[in-house]
GROMACS .gro file of C-alpha atoms in nm:
model
  115
    1MET     CA    1  -3.821   1.721   2.646
    2THR     CA    2  -3.680   1.910   2.934
    3SER     CA    3  -3.656   2.283   2.943
    4SER     CA    4  -3.274   2.270   2.942
    5THR     CA    5  -3.252   2.113   2.594
    6LYS     CA    6  -3.276   2.331   2.287
    7THR     CA    7  -3.485   2.231   1.990
    8SER     CA    8  -3.355   2.295   1.642
    9SER     CA    9  -3.519   2.296   1.305
   10ILE     CA   10  -3.215   2.120   1.150
   11MET     CA   11  -3.125   1.762   1.240
   12THR     CA   12  -2.799   1.609   1.119
   13THR     CA   13  -2.677   1.254   1.086
   14PRO     CA   14  -2.342   1.136   0.951
   15ALA     CA   15  -2.481   1.041   0.606
   16ILE     CA   16  -2.785   1.264   0.546
   17MET     CA   17  -2.875   1.620   0.636
   18ILE     CA   18  -3.245   1.674   0.692
   19THR     CA   19  -3.404   2.015   0.700
   20PRO     CA   20  -3.776   2.076   0.723
   21ALA     CA   21  -3.814   2.107   0.345
   22ILE     CA   22  -3.498   1.959   0.186
   23VAL     CA   23  -3.333   1.616   0.203
   24THR     CA   24  -2.980   1.607   0.063
   25THR     CA   25  -2.726   1.329   0.024
   26PRO     CA   26  -2.355   1.377  -0.041
   27SER     CA   27  -2.247   1.339  -0.403
   28ILE     CA   28  -1.989   1.073  -0.478
   29GLU     CA   29  -1.755   1.081  -0.778
   30ILE     CA   30  -1.628   0.744  -0.898
   31PRO     CA   31  -1.315   0.755  -1.116
   32VAL     CA   32  -1.334   0.551  -1.435
   33PRO     CA   33  -1.005   0.401  -1.557
   34THR     CA   34  -0.917   0.507  -1.911
   35GLU     CA   35  -0.683   0.214  -1.986
   36PRO     CA   36  -0.717  -0.135  -1.840
   37ALA     CA   37  -0.432  -0.233  -1.614
   38ARG     CA   38  -0.197  -0.500  -1.743
   39PRO     CA   39  -0.180  -0.807  -1.515
   40ALA     CA   40   0.156  -0.872  -1.352
   41ALA     CA   41   0.187  -1.203  -1.538
   42MET     CA   42   0.187  -1.016  -1.869
   43ALA     CA   43   0.498  -0.809  -1.799
   44ALA     CA   44   0.686  -0.676  -2.101
   45ASP     CA   45   1.032  -0.791  -1.986
   46PRO     CA   46   1.101  -1.163  -2.059
   47ALA     CA   47   1.320  -1.199  -1.748
   48THR     CA   48   1.040  -1.059  -1.536
   49ARG     CA   49   0.793  -1.294  -1.701
   50GLN     CA   50   1.018  -1.593  -1.625
   51ALA     CA   51   1.064  -1.481  -1.261
   52GLN     CA   52   0.686  -1.456  -1.225
   53SER     CA   53   0.619  -1.796  -1.381
   54PRO     CA   54   0.535  -2.083  -1.145
   55ASP     CA   55   0.877  -2.241  -1.208
   56GLY     CA   56   1.056  -1.912  -1.136
   57VAL     CA   57   0.858  -1.860  -0.815
   58ALA     CA   58   0.933  -2.215  -0.700
   59GLN     CA   59   1.305  -2.168  -0.771
   60ARG     CA   60   1.316  -1.842  -0.572
   61ARG     CA   61   1.133  -2.010  -0.283
   62ARG     CA   62   1.383  -2.299  -0.281
   63GLU     CA   63   1.675  -2.054  -0.275
   64ALA     CA   64   1.516  -1.851   0.005
   65ALA     CA   65   1.444  -2.168   0.203
   66SER     CA   66   1.803  -2.287   0.175
   67ARG     CA   67   1.929  -1.945   0.290
   68ALA     CA   68   1.688  -1.952   0.586
   69VAL     CA   69   1.804  -2.302   0.686
   70ALA     CA   70   2.169  -2.193   0.671
   71GLU     CA   71   2.097  -1.884   0.884
   72ALA     CA   72   1.906  -2.093   1.140
   73GLU     CA   73   2.194  -2.342   1.165
   74ALA     CA   74   2.439  -2.055   1.222
   75ARG     CA   75   2.216  -1.909   1.497
   76ARG     CA   76   2.183  -2.249   1.665
   77ALA     CA   77   2.562  -2.295   1.656
   78GLN     CA   78   2.610  -1.954   1.824
   79ILE     CA   79   2.351  -2.037   2.090
   80ASP     CA   80   2.515  -2.373   2.161
   81GLU     CA   81   2.858  -2.208   2.187
   82ARG     CA   82   2.729  -1.950   2.436
   83ALA     CA   83   2.558  -2.223   2.639
   84LYS     CA   84   2.884  -2.421   2.660
   85LEU     CA   85   3.075  -2.112   2.779
   86ALA     CA   86   2.809  -2.033   3.038
   87ALA     CA   87   2.816  -2.391   3.167
   88LYS     CA   88   3.196  -2.377   3.207
   89GLU     CA   89   3.194  -2.044   3.390
   90GLY     CA   90   2.899  -2.114   3.613
   91GLU     CA   91   2.712  -1.844   3.799
   92ARG     CA   92   2.917  -1.545   3.912
   93LEU     CA   93   2.819  -1.344   4.217
   94GLY     CA   94   2.501  -1.546   4.261
   95ARG     CA   95   2.333  -1.612   4.595
   96GLY     CA   96   2.416  -1.985   4.588
   97GLY     CA   97   2.185  -2.270   4.671
   98LEU     CA   98   1.870  -2.375   4.493
   99ASP     CA   99   1.673  -2.146   4.265
  100PRO     CA  100   1.418  -1.975   4.495
  101VAL     CA  101   1.157  -1.944   4.223
  102ARG     CA  102   1.147  -2.317   4.165
  103TYR     CA  103   1.193  -2.446   4.516
  104GLY     CA  104   1.042  -2.175   4.736
  105ASP     CA  105   1.375  -2.113   4.911
  106TRP     CA  106   1.326  -1.748   5.003
  107GLU     CA  107   1.581  -1.726   5.280
  108VAL     CA  108   1.956  -1.758   5.330
  109LYS     CA  109   2.074  -1.852   5.681
  110GLY     CA  110   1.736  -1.757   5.824
  111ILE     CA  111   1.724  -1.413   5.660
  112THR     CA  112   1.456  -1.354   5.400
  113THR     CA  113   1.604  -1.242   5.069
  114ASP     CA  114   1.465  -1.047   4.781
  115PHE     CA  115   1.648  -1.169   4.478
   0.00000   0.00000   0.00000
């Protein structure tokens, strides 16, 4: 050891504290449940039991899937409508010519442009 480091009679680690004469470990309390938990499948309400049955789950999934398909079709219709409008209007206030990113056309009439 170098002279700049201090020596100590107590060494600590995250789990155990060690002193020259005593070794201690932290005490852990584990809670013990007093009443066993009731599984979700054994719900008291008959409607809840039916909704949690395999047939009820399958029915809810079918309904959710049909809603998701309808929402996706509506989104696609909106996207197609916007694409048609954009195609009719064309580009406004654009630089004209080919897309410089695709074709490497970085100049207009001999002047380099920064799009």
